Every structure is written in structure tokens, then in C-alpha cells.
Coordinates of C-alpha atoms in Angstrom, one line a residue:
Chain C
X691 CA 81.0 167.3 127.4
X692 CA 79.9 165.4 124.4
X693 CA 76.5 163.8 123.7
X694 CA 75.0 161.5 126.4
X695 CA 76.8 158.2 126.3
X696 CA 73.7 156.0 126.7
X697 CA 72.3 157.2 123.4
X698 CA 75.5 156.8 121.6
X699 CA 76.4 153.3 122.8
X700 CA 73.0 151.7 122.6
X701 CA 71.4 151.1 119.2
X702 CA 67.8 152.1 119.2
X703 CA 66.6 148.5 118.5
X704 CA 68.5 147.1 121.5
X705 CA 67.3 149.8 123.8
X706 CA 63.7 149.0 122.7
X707 CA 63.8 145.4 123.6
X708 CA 63.9 145.8 127.4
X709 CA 61.4 148.6 127.2
X710 CA 59.0 146.3 125.3
X711 CA 59.7 143.5 127.7
X712 CA 58.9 145.8 130.6
X713 CA 55.7 146.9 129.0
X714 CA 54.7 143.3 128.3
X715 CA 55.4 142.3 132.0
X716 CA 53.3 145.2 133.2
X717 CA 50.5 144.4 130.8
X718 CA 50.5 140.7 131.9
X719 CA 50.3 141.8 135.6
X720 CA 47.4 144.2 134.7
X721 CA 45.6 141.4 132.9
X722 CA 46.1 139.2 135.9
X723 CA 43.4 141.2 137.6
X724 CA 40.9 140.3 134.9
X725 CA 42.2 136.7 135.1
X726 CA 41.5 136.6 138.9
X727 CA 37.9 137.9 138.2
X728 CA 37.4 135.2 135.5
X729 CA 38.8 132.6 137.8
X730 CA 36.4 133.4 140.6
X731 CA 33.4 133.1 138.3
X732 CA 34.7 130.0 136.6
X733 CA 35.5 128.1 139.9
X734 CA 32.2 129.1 141.5
X735 CA 30.3 127.9 138.4
X736 CA 32.4 124.7 138.3
X737 CA 31.7 123.7 141.9
X738 CA 28.3 125.3 142.4
X739 CA 26.9 124.9 138.9
X740 CA 26.0 121.2 139.0
X741 CA 24.1 121.5 142.3
X742 CA 22.3 124.5 141.0
X743 CA 21.3 122.7 137.8
X744 CA 20.2 119.6 139.8
X745 CA 17.9 121.6 142.1
X746 CA 16.9 124.3 139.5
X747 CA 17.5 127.9 140.2
X748 CA 13.8 128.7 141.1
X749 CA 13.5 125.8 143.5
X750 CA 16.9 126.6 145.0
X751 CA 16.0 130.2 145.6
X752 CA 12.4 129.7 146.5
X753 CA 12.5 126.5 148.7
X754 CA 12.7 127.1 152.4
X755 CA 13.8 123.6 153.4
X756 CA 17.5 123.0 153.9
X757 CA 17.9 119.3 154.7
X758 CA 21.3 117.9 154.2
X759 CA 20.4 114.4 155.1
X760 CA 17.8 114.2 152.3
X761 CA 19.9 116.3 149.9
X762 CA 17.2 119.0 149.7
X763 CA 18.6 122.4 149.3
X764 CA 16.4 125.5 149.5
X765 CA 18.2 128.8 150.1
X766 CA 15.2 130.9 151.1
X767 CA 15.8 131.0 154.9
X768 CA 19.4 132.2 154.2
X769 CA 18.4 134.8 151.6
X770 CA 15.6 136.0 154.0
X771 CA 18.1 136.3 156.9
X772 CA 20.7 138.1 154.8
X773 CA 18.1 140.6 153.6
X774 CA 16.5 141.2 157.0
X775 CA 19.8 141.7 158.8
X776 CA 21.2 143.9 156.1
X777 CA 18.0 145.9 156.2
X778 CA 18.3 146.4 160.0
X779 CA 21.9 147.4 159.5
X780 CA 21.1 150.0 156.9
X781 CA 18.2 151.5 158.9
X782 CA 20.5 151.8 161.9
X783 CA 23.7 152.8 160.1
X784 CA 22.4 155.2 157.5
X785 CA 21.2 158.1 159.6
X786 CA 24.3 157.9 161.8
X787 CA 26.7 157.8 158.9
X788 CA 25.1 160.6 157.0
X789 CA 24.8 162.7 160.1
X790 CA 28.4 162.0 160.9
X791 CA 29.5 162.8 157.4
X792 CA 27.5 166.1 157.4
X793 CA 28.9 167.0 160.8
X794 CA 32.5 166.5 159.7
X795 CA 32.3 168.1 156.3
X796 CA 29.7 170.9 156.8
X797 CA 29.7 171.8 160.5
X798 CA 32.8 170.8 162.4
X799 CA 36.1 172.7 162.0
X800 CA 38.5 171.2 159.4
X801 CA 40.9 170.1 162.1
X802 CA 38.3 168.0 163.8
X803 CA 37.8 166.0 160.5
X804 CA 41.4 164.9 160.6
X805 CA 41.2 163.9 164.2
X806 CA 38.0 162.0 163.8
X807 CA 39.2 160.2 160.7
X808 CA 41.5 158.2 162.9
X809 CA 38.8 156.5 165.0
X810 CA 36.7 155.9 161.9
X811 CA 39.7 154.2 160.2
X812 CA 40.2 152.2 163.4
X813 CA 36.5 151.1 163.4
X814 CA 37.0 149.9 159.8
X815 CA 40.2 148.1 160.6
X816 CA 39.0 145.9 163.5
X817 CA 38.7 142.3 162.3
X818 CA 35.3 140.9 161.8
X819 CA 35.8 138.0 164.3
X820 CA 36.6 140.5 167.0
X821 CA 33.3 142.3 166.3
X822 CA 31.7 138.8 166.6
X823 CA 33.3 138.2 170.0
X824 CA 32.2 141.6 171.2
X825 CA 28.7 140.9 169.8
X826 CA 28.4 137.5 171.4
X827 CA 29.6 138.5 174.9
X828 CA 28.6 142.1 175.2
X829 CA 25.9 143.1 172.7
X830 CA 23.8 139.9 173.0
X831 CA 23.4 140.1 176.8
X832 CA 22.5 143.8 176.5
X833 CA 19.9 143.0 173.9
X834 CA 18.4 140.1 176.0
X835 CA 17.9 142.5 178.8
X836 CA 17.0 145.3 178.8
X837 CA 16.7 146.3 175.1
X838 CA 14.5 143.5 173.7
X839 CA 12.0 143.5 176.6
X840 CA 11.7 147.3 176.1
X841 CA 11.1 146.9 172.4
X842 CA 8.5 144.2 173.0
X843 CA 6.4 146.8 174.8
X844 CA 5.7 148.4 171.4
X845 CA 3.7 145.3 170.5
X846 CA 4.9 145.5 166.9
X847 CA 4.9 142.1 165.1
X848 CA 8.7 142.5 164.4
X849 CA 9.3 142.8 168.2
X850 CA 7.7 139.7 169.5
X851 CA 8.7 136.4 171.0
X852 CA 11.3 135.4 173.6
X853 CA 14.1 137.9 174.1
X854 CA 17.0 135.5 173.7
X855 CA 19.4 138.0 172.3
X856 CA 20.9 135.9 169.6
X857 CA 19.0 136.6 166.3
X858 CA 18.3 138.9 163.4
X859 CA 18.4 142.0 165.6
X860 CA 21.8 141.2 167.1
X861 CA 23.3 140.5 163.7
X862 CA 21.8 143.7 162.3
X863 CA 23.3 145.8 165.0
X864 CA 26.8 144.4 164.7
X865 CA 26.6 144.8 160.9
X866 CA 25.5 148.4 161.3
X867 CA 28.6 149.2 163.4
X868 CA 30.7 147.5 160.8
X869 CA 29.3 149.3 157.7
X870 CA 29.2 152.6 159.4
X871 CA 32.8 153.6 158.5
X872 CA 32.3 152.4 154.9
X873 CA 29.3 154.6 154.3
X874 CA 30.7 157.5 156.3
X875 CA 34.0 157.7 154.5
X876 CA 32.5 157.5 151.0
X877 CA 29.8 160.0 152.0
X878 CA 32.5 162.4 153.2
X879 CA 34.3 162.0 149.9
X880 CA 31.1 162.7 148.0
X881 CA 30.2 165.7 150.1
X882 CA 33.6 167.2 149.6
X883 CA 33.0 167.4 145.8
X884 CA 30.0 169.7 146.3
X885 CA 31.1 173.0 144.9
X886 CA 31.4 175.7 147.6
X887 CA 29.6 178.2 145.4
X888 CA 26.3 176.3 145.8
X889 CA 26.6 176.4 149.5
X890 CA 27.5 180.1 149.5
X891 CA 24.7 181.0 147.2
X892 CA 22.2 179.4 149.5
X893 CA 23.7 181.1 152.5
X894 CA 23.8 184.4 150.7
X895 CA 20.0 184.1 150.1
X896 CA 19.6 184.0 153.9
X897 CA 19.4 180.2 154.4
X898 CA 20.5 178.8 157.7
X899 CA 23.3 176.3 157.6
X900 CA 20.9 173.4 157.8
X901 CA 18.7 174.9 155.0
X902 CA 21.8 175.3 152.8
X903 CA 22.6 171.6 153.4
X904 CA 19.0 170.6 152.6
X905 CA 18.5 172.7 149.5
X906 CA 22.0 172.9 148.0
X907 CA 24.3 170.2 149.4
X908 CA 22.2 167.1 149.7
X909 CA 20.5 167.3 146.3
X910 CA 23.9 167.7 144.6
X911 CA 25.3 164.7 146.5
X912 CA 22.3 162.5 146.3
X913 CA 23.5 160.0 143.7
X914 CA 26.8 159.7 145.5
X915 CA 25.2 159.1 148.9
X916 CA 22.9 156.4 147.4
X917 CA 26.1 154.9 146.0
X918 CA 27.8 155.0 149.4
X919 CA 24.7 153.3 150.9
X920 CA 24.9 150.6 148.2
X921 CA 28.6 149.9 149.0
X922 CA 27.7 149.7 152.6
X923 CA 24.9 147.2 151.8
X924 CA 27.3 145.2 149.7
X925 CA 29.6 144.9 152.7
X926 CA 26.7 144.0 154.9
X927 CA 25.4 141.2 152.6
X928 CA 28.8 139.5 152.6
X929 CA 29.6 140.0 156.3
X930 CA 30.4 136.6 157.7
X931 CA 32.1 136.1 161.0
X932 CA 30.3 138.6 163.2
X933 CA 26.9 137.5 161.8
X934 CA 27.7 133.8 162.2
X935 CA 28.5 134.3 165.8
X936 CA 25.3 136.3 166.8
X937 CA 22.5 135.4 164.4
X938 CA 21.6 132.1 166.2
X939 CA 22.1 129.8 163.2
X940 CA 18.6 128.5 162.7
X941 CA 17.4 127.8 159.1
X942 CA 14.0 129.2 159.7
X943 CA 12.0 132.2 158.5
X944 CA 10.5 134.3 161.3
X945 CA 8.8 137.7 161.2
X946 CA 10.2 138.7 164.6
X947 CA 13.6 140.3 164.7
X948 CA 14.2 138.7 168.1
X949 CA 14.1 135.2 166.5
X950 CA 17.3 133.3 165.6
X951 CA 17.9 133.0 161.9
X952 CA 20.6 132.3 159.4
X953 CA 22.4 134.1 156.6
X954 CA 24.1 133.1 153.3
X955 CA 27.7 133.7 154.5
X956 CA 26.9 132.2 157.9
X957 CA 25.7 128.9 156.5
X958 CA 28.7 128.7 154.2
X959 CA 31.1 129.4 157.1
X960 CA 29.4 126.8 159.3
X961 CA 28.9 123.9 156.9
X962 CA 31.5 124.1 154.2
X963 CA 34.4 122.5 156.0
X964 CA 32.3 119.6 157.2
X965 CA 30.2 119.3 154.1
X966 CA 29.4 115.6 153.4
X967 CA 29.6 114.8 149.7
X968 CA 29.7 116.8 146.5
X969 CA 26.0 117.7 146.6
X970 CA 26.3 119.7 149.9
X971 CA 29.6 121.3 148.9
X972 CA 28.0 122.2 145.5
X973 CA 24.9 123.6 147.1
X974 CA 27.0 125.7 149.5
X975 CA 29.1 126.9 146.6
X976 CA 25.9 127.8 144.8
X977 CA 25.0 130.0 147.7
X978 CA 28.4 131.6 147.3
X979 CA 27.7 132.1 143.6
X980 CA 24.4 133.8 144.5
X981 CA 26.1 136.0 147.0
X982 CA 28.8 136.9 144.5
X983 CA 26.4 137.8 141.8
X984 CA 24.3 140.1 144.1
X985 CA 27.3 141.9 145.6
X986 CA 29.0 142.4 142.2
X987 CA 25.8 143.9 140.7
X988 CA 25.4 146.1 143.7
X989 CA 29.0 147.2 143.5
X990 CA 28.9 148.0 139.8
X991 CA 25.8 150.1 140.3
X992 CA 27.3 151.8 143.4
X993 CA 30.6 152.6 141.6
X994 CA 28.8 154.1 138.7
X995 CA 26.7 156.3 141.0
X996 CA 29.7 157.5 143.0
X997 CA 31.6 158.2 139.8
X998 CA 28.7 160.1 138.4
X999 CA 28.4 162.3 141.4
X1000 CA 32.1 162.9 141.5
X1001 CA 31.7 164.4 138.1
X1002 CA 28.8 166.4 139.4
X1003 CA 25.3 167.0 138.0
X1004 CA 26.5 170.3 136.3
X1005 CA 28.8 168.5 133.9
X1006 CA 26.3 165.8 133.2
X1007 CA 23.8 168.4 132.1
X1008 CA 26.4 170.3 130.0
Chain R
X506 CA 12.5 182.9 161.9
X507 CA 13.0 181.4 165.3
X508 CA 11.6 178.1 164.1
X509 CA 14.2 178.1 161.3
X510 CA 17.0 178.8 163.8
X511 CA 15.7 176.1 166.1
X512 CA 15.7 173.6 163.2
X513 CA 19.2 174.6 162.4
X514 CA 20.4 174.1 165.9
X515 CA 18.5 170.9 166.4
X516 CA 19.9 169.3 163.2
X517 CA 23.4 170.4 164.1
X518 CA 23.0 168.8 167.5
X519 CA 21.7 165.6 165.9
X520 CA 24.7 165.4 163.6
X521 CA 27.1 166.0 166.5
X522 CA 25.2 163.2 168.3
X523 CA 26.0 160.9 165.4
X524 CA 29.7 161.2 166.2
X525 CA 29.0 160.1 169.8
X526 CA 26.8 157.2 168.7
X527 CA 29.6 156.1 166.4
X528 CA 32.3 156.3 169.0
X529 CA 30.4 154.3 171.7
X530 CA 30.8 150.8 170.2
X531 CA 34.4 151.6 169.3
X532 CA 35.3 152.6 172.9
X533 CA 33.3 149.7 174.4
X534 CA 34.9 147.2 172.1
X535 CA 38.5 148.4 172.6
X536 CA 38.1 148.7 176.3
X537 CA 36.6 145.2 176.8
X538 CA 39.1 143.5 174.5
X539 CA 41.9 145.1 176.5
X540 CA 40.4 144.6 180.0
X541 CA 39.3 141.0 179.4
X542 CA 42.2 140.1 177.2
X543 CA 45.0 141.3 179.4
X544 CA 44.2 138.9 182.2
X545 CA 45.0 135.9 180.2
X546 CA 48.3 137.1 178.8
X547 CA 51.3 135.3 180.0
X548 CA 54.6 134.0 178.7
X549 CA 52.8 130.6 178.1
X550 CA 50.2 132.3 176.0
X551 CA 52.8 133.3 173.5
X552 CA 55.0 130.2 173.6
X553 CA 52.8 127.2 174.2
X554 CA 50.4 125.4 171.9
X555 CA 46.7 124.9 173.0
X556 CA 46.1 122.7 175.9
X557 CA 43.6 119.8 175.4
X558 CA 40.0 120.3 176.5
X559 CA 39.6 120.3 180.2
X560 CA 43.2 121.2 181.0
X561 CA 44.0 124.8 181.9
X562 CA 47.0 126.7 180.6
X563 CA 48.4 126.4 177.1
X564 CA 48.7 129.2 174.6
X565 CA 48.2 130.2 171.0
X566 CA 51.8 130.3 169.8
X567 CA 51.1 128.1 166.9
X568 CA 48.2 130.2 165.8
X569 CA 50.2 133.4 165.9
X570 CA 52.9 131.7 163.9
X571 CA 50.3 130.2 161.6
X572 CA 48.7 133.6 160.9
X573 CA 52.2 135.1 160.0
X574 CA 52.9 132.0 157.9
X575 CA 49.7 132.1 155.9
X576 CA 49.9 135.9 155.4
X577 CA 53.5 135.4 154.2
X578 CA 52.4 132.9 151.6
X579 CA 49.6 135.4 150.6
X580 CA 52.2 138.1 150.2
X581 CA 54.4 136.0 148.0
X582 CA 51.6 135.8 145.4
X583 CA 49.5 138.8 146.2
X584 CA 52.1 141.6 146.5
X585 CA 53.9 141.2 143.1
X586 CA 50.5 140.8 141.4
X587 CA 48.8 143.7 143.1
X588 CA 51.7 146.1 143.0
X589 CA 52.4 145.1 139.4
X590 CA 48.8 145.6 138.3
X591 CA 48.8 149.0 140.0
X592 CA 52.0 150.1 138.2
X593 CA 50.4 149.0 135.0
X594 CA 47.3 151.0 135.7
X595 CA 49.4 154.1 136.5
X596 CA 51.8 153.8 133.6
X597 CA 49.8 152.4 130.8
X598 CA 46.3 152.4 132.2
X599 CA 44.8 155.3 130.2
X600 CA 43.1 153.0 127.7
X601 CA 39.9 151.2 127.5
X602 CA 41.7 148.1 128.8
X603 CA 43.1 150.0 131.7
X604 CA 39.6 151.3 132.5
X605 CA 38.2 147.8 132.4
X606 CA 41.0 146.5 134.7
X607 CA 40.5 149.4 137.1
X608 CA 36.8 148.9 137.3
X609 CA 37.2 145.1 137.8
X610 CA 39.6 145.8 140.6
X611 CA 37.1 148.2 142.3
X612 CA 34.3 145.7 142.0
X613 CA 36.5 142.8 143.1
X614 CA 37.4 144.6 146.3
X615 CA 33.7 144.4 147.2
X616 CA 33.4 140.6 146.8
X617 CA 32.7 139.0 150.2
X618 CA 35.8 137.2 151.5
X619 CA 33.9 134.0 152.2
X620 CA 33.3 133.7 148.4
X621 CA 37.0 134.0 147.8
X622 CA 37.4 131.2 150.3
X623 CA 35.2 129.0 148.2
X624 CA 37.3 129.8 145.2
X625 CA 40.5 128.9 147.0
X626 CA 38.9 125.7 148.2
X627 CA 38.0 124.8 144.6
X628 CA 41.4 125.7 143.3
X629 CA 43.7 124.3 145.9
X630 CA 41.9 122.1 148.5
X631 CA 40.0 120.0 146.0
X632 CA 42.9 119.0 143.8
X633 CA 45.3 118.4 146.8
X634 CA 42.5 116.6 148.7
X635 CA 43.5 118.3 151.9
X636 CA 43.2 121.6 153.8
X637 CA 46.5 123.5 153.7
X638 CA 48.3 126.7 154.5
X639 CA 48.8 127.1 150.8
X640 CA 45.0 127.3 150.2
X641 CA 44.6 129.8 153.0
X642 CA 47.4 131.9 151.5
X643 CA 45.9 131.7 148.0
X644 CA 42.6 133.0 149.4
X645 CA 44.2 135.9 151.2
X646 CA 46.3 136.7 148.1
X647 CA 43.2 137.0 145.9
X648 CA 41.8 139.4 148.5
X649 CA 45.0 141.5 148.6
X650 CA 45.3 142.0 144.8
X651 CA 42.4 144.4 144.0
X652 CA 43.1 146.8 147.0
X653 CA 46.8 146.8 146.4
X654 CA 46.4 147.5 142.7
X655 CA 44.1 150.5 143.4
X656 CA 46.3 152.0 146.1
X657 CA 49.6 151.4 144.2
X658 CA 48.1 153.1 141.1
X659 CA 47.2 156.2 143.1
X660 CA 50.7 156.3 144.7
X661 CA 52.5 155.9 141.4
X662 CA 50.4 158.6 139.9
X663 CA 51.5 161.0 142.7
X664 CA 55.1 160.9 141.4
X665 CA 55.6 164.3 139.6
X666 CA 55.7 164.1 135.8
X667 CA 58.7 166.3 135.7
X668 CA 60.8 163.6 137.5
X669 CA 60.0 161.0 134.9
X670 CA 60.6 163.5 132.1
X671 CA 63.9 164.5 133.6
X672 CA 65.0 160.9 133.7
X673 CA 63.9 160.2 130.1
X674 CA 65.6 163.3 128.9
X675 CA 68.8 162.1 130.3
X676 CA 68.5 159.1 128.0
X677 CA 67.5 156.6 130.7
X678 CA 65.3 153.9 129.1
X679 CA 61.7 153.7 130.0
X680 CA 61.9 150.5 132.0
X681 CA 64.8 151.9 134.1
X682 CA 62.9 155.1 134.6
X683 CA 59.9 153.2 135.8
X684 CA 61.9 151.0 138.2
X685 CA 64.6 153.3 139.4
X686 CA 63.0 156.7 139.4
X687 CA 59.2 156.4 139.5
X688 CA 58.8 153.3 141.6
X689 CA 61.7 154.3 143.9
X690 CA 60.0 157.6 144.6
X691 CA 56.7 155.9 145.3
X692 CA 58.3 153.1 147.3
X693 CA 57.5 154.6 150.8
X694 CA 53.8 154.9 149.9
X695 CA 53.7 151.4 148.3
X696 CA 55.3 149.9 151.5
X697 CA 52.5 151.6 153.5
X698 CA 49.9 150.1 151.1
X699 CA 51.4 146.7 151.5
X700 CA 51.5 146.9 155.3
X701 CA 47.8 148.0 155.4
X702 CA 46.9 145.1 153.0
X703 CA 48.9 142.7 155.3
X704 CA 47.0 144.0 158.3
X705 CA 43.7 143.4 156.6
X706 CA 44.7 140.0 155.5
X707 CA 45.9 139.0 159.0
X708 CA 42.4 139.9 160.4
X709 CA 40.5 137.7 157.9
X710 CA 38.7 134.7 159.2
X711 CA 36.0 133.6 156.8
X712 CA 38.3 132.6 153.9
X713 CA 40.5 130.5 156.2
X714 CA 37.7 128.4 157.7
X715 CA 37.7 125.8 155.0
X716 CA 41.1 126.4 153.4
X717 CA 43.8 126.4 156.0
X718 CA 41.3 125.1 158.6
X719 CA 42.9 124.8 162.0
X720 CA 45.6 122.8 163.7
X721 CA 46.2 122.1 167.4
X722 CA 49.9 121.6 166.8
X723 CA 52.8 123.4 165.2
X724 CA 52.9 123.2 161.4
X725 CA 55.4 124.5 158.9
X726 CA 54.4 122.5 155.9
X727 CA 52.7 124.3 153.1
X728 CA 50.4 121.3 152.4
X729 CA 49.0 120.8 155.9
X730 CA 46.2 122.4 157.9
X731 CA 47.5 125.4 159.8
X732 CA 46.2 127.2 162.8
X733 CA 45.5 130.9 162.6
X734 CA 44.7 133.5 165.3
X735 CA 41.4 134.5 163.8
X736 CA 40.0 130.9 163.3
X737 CA 41.2 130.1 166.8
X738 CA 39.3 133.1 168.3
X739 CA 36.2 132.0 166.5
X740 CA 36.5 128.4 167.7
X741 CA 37.2 129.5 171.3
X742 CA 34.4 132.1 171.3
X743 CA 31.6 129.7 170.1
X744 CA 32.8 126.9 172.4
X745 CA 30.9 126.2 175.7
X746 CA 34.0 126.5 178.0
X747 CA 34.6 129.6 180.1
X748 CA 38.3 129.1 180.0
X749 CA 38.2 129.1 176.2
X750 CA 36.1 132.3 176.2
X751 CA 38.9 134.0 178.2
X752 CA 41.4 132.7 175.7
X753 CA 39.3 134.1 172.9
X754 CA 39.5 137.6 174.5
X755 CA 43.3 137.3 175.0
X756 CA 43.8 136.1 171.4
X757 CA 41.6 139.0 170.2
X758 CA 43.9 141.4 172.1
X759 CA 46.9 139.8 170.5
X760 CA 45.2 140.1 167.1
X761 CA 44.3 143.7 167.6
X762 CA 47.9 144.5 168.7
X763 CA 49.2 142.7 165.6
X764 CA 46.9 144.4 163.2
X765 CA 47.3 147.8 164.9
X766 CA 51.1 147.6 164.9
X767 CA 51.1 146.8 161.2
X768 CA 48.7 149.7 160.3
X769 CA 50.5 152.1 162.6
X770 CA 53.9 151.2 161.1
X771 CA 52.3 151.7 157.7
X772 CA 51.0 155.1 158.6
X773 CA 54.2 156.3 160.2
X774 CA 56.2 155.1 157.2
X775 CA 54.1 157.1 154.8
X776 CA 54.3 160.2 157.0
X777 CA 58.1 160.1 157.1
X778 CA 58.6 159.3 153.4
X779 CA 56.0 161.2 151.5
X780 CA 56.4 164.5 153.3

């Protein structure tokens, strides 16, 4: 009937106070994300910094001896194991993920994508320790016999030695399965941003579907797919439980993928709780710091790439 | 021409094969967890605490309770922070600060969970001088925040502008509009996001190994080591005893059921509320 009561009864200044309080609360909560990030860096530096300083960064990264009893901490075997297993995982997962993403976005009917998205989400939702269990009792025996003896027949230097099952190869295979949904889902997201007109232009010129993918779709999506791969790599580098359970936990550097090794997260997982003294705890935290730095840099680069490709090359040019 | 057709067909077949290759490990894993795990399930498994080495029987009741307990602690810290940060990003995040926070959250979600475990160790275990449920909860909370913030932001942004404007036009103050109109509309989606985050947290092992550690007995104290389903699976799996291996499979089945129920509940909730 008359003017709204709320406006009449509440003076502007009083109405503003709760609004400003609400805005302040929200801003504090938003800033908390930055605080969490700062806290992670500060705590890693606080616990890991002294050990890193004591050993020296170059010696820490370059030394291949990890001897707790003599307080000698060289991270090279773990860095090597992390890189080798992640490399194996990428080599195995990348073709499958890209193929799967192409199949679902470019080839299969749209309904199939929504059906298949469920098992992919399922694959991503299975806890790491369950993958480890499966790896330990299912994958490792299969690798021991018949896969590794078969691979050994190629006489390649990376496929030599006793086929014990536990080792770099087992860790890489489990990792590949675990990063597959990550790469696939981001690759799908990237492929969906490719404008239909590009595809249609190629098809109109007489290209087959595969040729259209090769000349129109993939070049457009390249940056995004590289980004998706880097995010997958980031997950692989930090993967802990499944790797700890199947890599063999031996701080050595071997060329053969059949050999048991160790990785950065695995050594932290195995030794941290029982670390004797501040030096070992510090050295393990320094490994964590190293892992943190690498994954953050990878993630930043990957996010930038994915964002760039979401915007599309056309707009970047214009 | 025929070569081009052949290449096209061949590549299509390869891509379809990728689907099969991806499904094989999934089917194998689910089948084995169910078939191995179901044998060890009994009433005892859900109600008893672990039997000492060498004795048969016993269960993982304390580990199931411990997982729920630690995840509960994580929610107490992680949910308000994560959802709040998400609301901030949606409501006032169109600024350089908002971009920085958004980007930080994205990057944080890629930080390995074991690294977060070290941080929780430094923050909680070191000053308290003991492993505790609180430390485990703190680690899981830190893991929840970035993902929750991102998904909450997306959900709040889905709320139609006209709804907010209608409320403001009626003279409802901004904070009430945020709480009673915008957040209430997005609530179903946010509940889904929370359930999915809880499911993920319940499946974490690495950050619990040296924060909440493990416990053979019941524990309800925040400052004591606490068993969790995931750490228990790990310990059983790497042990040399066949009986413990069987228990690991059964515990894995229980964990998958727990995680699956949470995610499924989340998805059903979003389906019924959003549409």
C-alpha cells in the first residue's frame, strides 16, 4: 500500500553495518585461502629448511646416498624414481586418454559421453590405497609372469633383470590408471571448446573425420591438451599410497624398469612417522618441499595453458 | 582415397579401443574388491576391534569410527572455510584479489596430499608432541578447502541474477539476500559439493600416516592417535599375514561402499534439487 517498510524503518547507516560486516566476513574467508597457501610454504620451510641448509641444495638433490644412521641425505634415488615412474605413467596413459577423449567428443554419440562419464568419475573416485591393494595383489603377480618375461625378450636395457614384479614398472602402470581420468576429463573439456565451424570447414573440404581431427581439432586444442597432460603429471608426481605399495622401496638407481626403486612421496610415507631425530624429519620435510615446489610450478603452467586454450587461439591473435 | 578411408576407420577403432583399455582395470578392481572382500564381512568385522597378531577374528569397527571421526573434525574446519571462500569468490571475486584467490585455490588443489600431511604434522603434531585425530582432521581440512571453494563458487554463480535483483529491489539488505536467497537457492548444489569433498577426504591415506597415525583400540579423544580405515588397509596389505591380506580386501570393500554411498548421495541430491 505504502512504501516498503524495510526502507522506511531502517536508517541507511544502520542498514549498511550488517552489509559491511557480511562483506568483511566473506573477504576474510576468501583471504583464508591465501593464508592456507602461505602457511603450507612457511611450515615446509620451517621444518625442512634447516636440513636443506645443512646439506646444501645441490648436495641434497645430487647425492644418491640416503643413510639415516650417518645423517647423510641425498634425494637423487627418490627424484629418479619419481621421474621414471611418472614418465612410464605418462607414456601409458597419454595415448589412451587422448584417444578416449577424442572418441567421446568427436566420434561417439552424445548420449554415450554421459554414460561413459560415470565410470570415468568412478575411476577418479577410487581411493589411492585401494589401487595400491589391487596393484600389490593383482597387477604385480601379472607383471611377474607373464608380462615382464615377455618384455625381457626385447633385450632392451630398460627391460632387463629379474622379473620380480615390484618396481618402477608396476608403480608406473598403477599411476597410469590413476591419472587417466584426470587427463581424459580435462582433454574432453578442452576439445569441447573447439569451434564447430573449424571441424565443419575441414569436413566440407572433403576431409575424413580423422583428417578433420588432425588438421582442425588437434592443432586448436594443442595448448589445452599439453596443459591436461601437465596436470596429469602433477598428480603422478605426488601419488603416494599406490606407489609406496608396489615400487619395491629400495633407495637405488637402476636403469631397468623391472628393478625395485623408491619415490619422493613413498619415502616420506614410509619414514616420516618413525623418523629418528630432527635431522631425518627435516630431510623428509625438505623432500616434501621439493615435491611441493615442482607440483606447484607444474600446476601454474598447466592452468595457464588450459585457460589460454579455453579462450582459443583466435582471440589471442585478435 | 581408400587409404584415407582406411586410416579414418583405423583411427576410429583405436580410439574406441581406448575406451575398452580404460574400463579393464576399473572392472577388474571393482570385481576383485567385491569378490575378495565379501568373504571376510561378518557382524564381527563391523563391531569388533582388531584381533592381536596370530589370532583370527576381530574387525575394523574402530577404524570405521575413526575415519568418520577424523573426517568430521576436518568438516568442522574445512566446510565453513571452503564454502565461505567460494561465496566470496562468487559474490565479490571479480577483482584482482579474487583472481589471485581463485588461482591459488586451483593450484592448491594440485598439491600432493602427503605434503599437506607434513604441514599438519608441523602445525599440530610437533607442538602437541603426539599424533592425534586433530592433526589428521587438520590435514584433511586443508585438502578440502580449495576444491570446496572452487565448486561452491561455480554453484553460487549459477543462481540467476534476476533472483538476487528481485530480492534487493524489495529492500532486503545485501547480507540477507546473500544468505536467504542466493545461498538458499544454491544450497542443494553446495550440499552435493560437500558430500563429494567428504567422500574424497574419507579415501585419503597419505596425510593420515603421520598425523592421526593408527590405533588398535577405540579412541574418542581429539588429542590421541586414531585408527582410520585407509591406514588400516595399508598396514594390513603390506603385512606378511594372509589373514590380514583378507582383512585388507574386506576393509577396502567397506571403504569403497562408504565413499560410493557418499558420492551417490551427493549426485542424487544435486539431481533432485537443481532440476
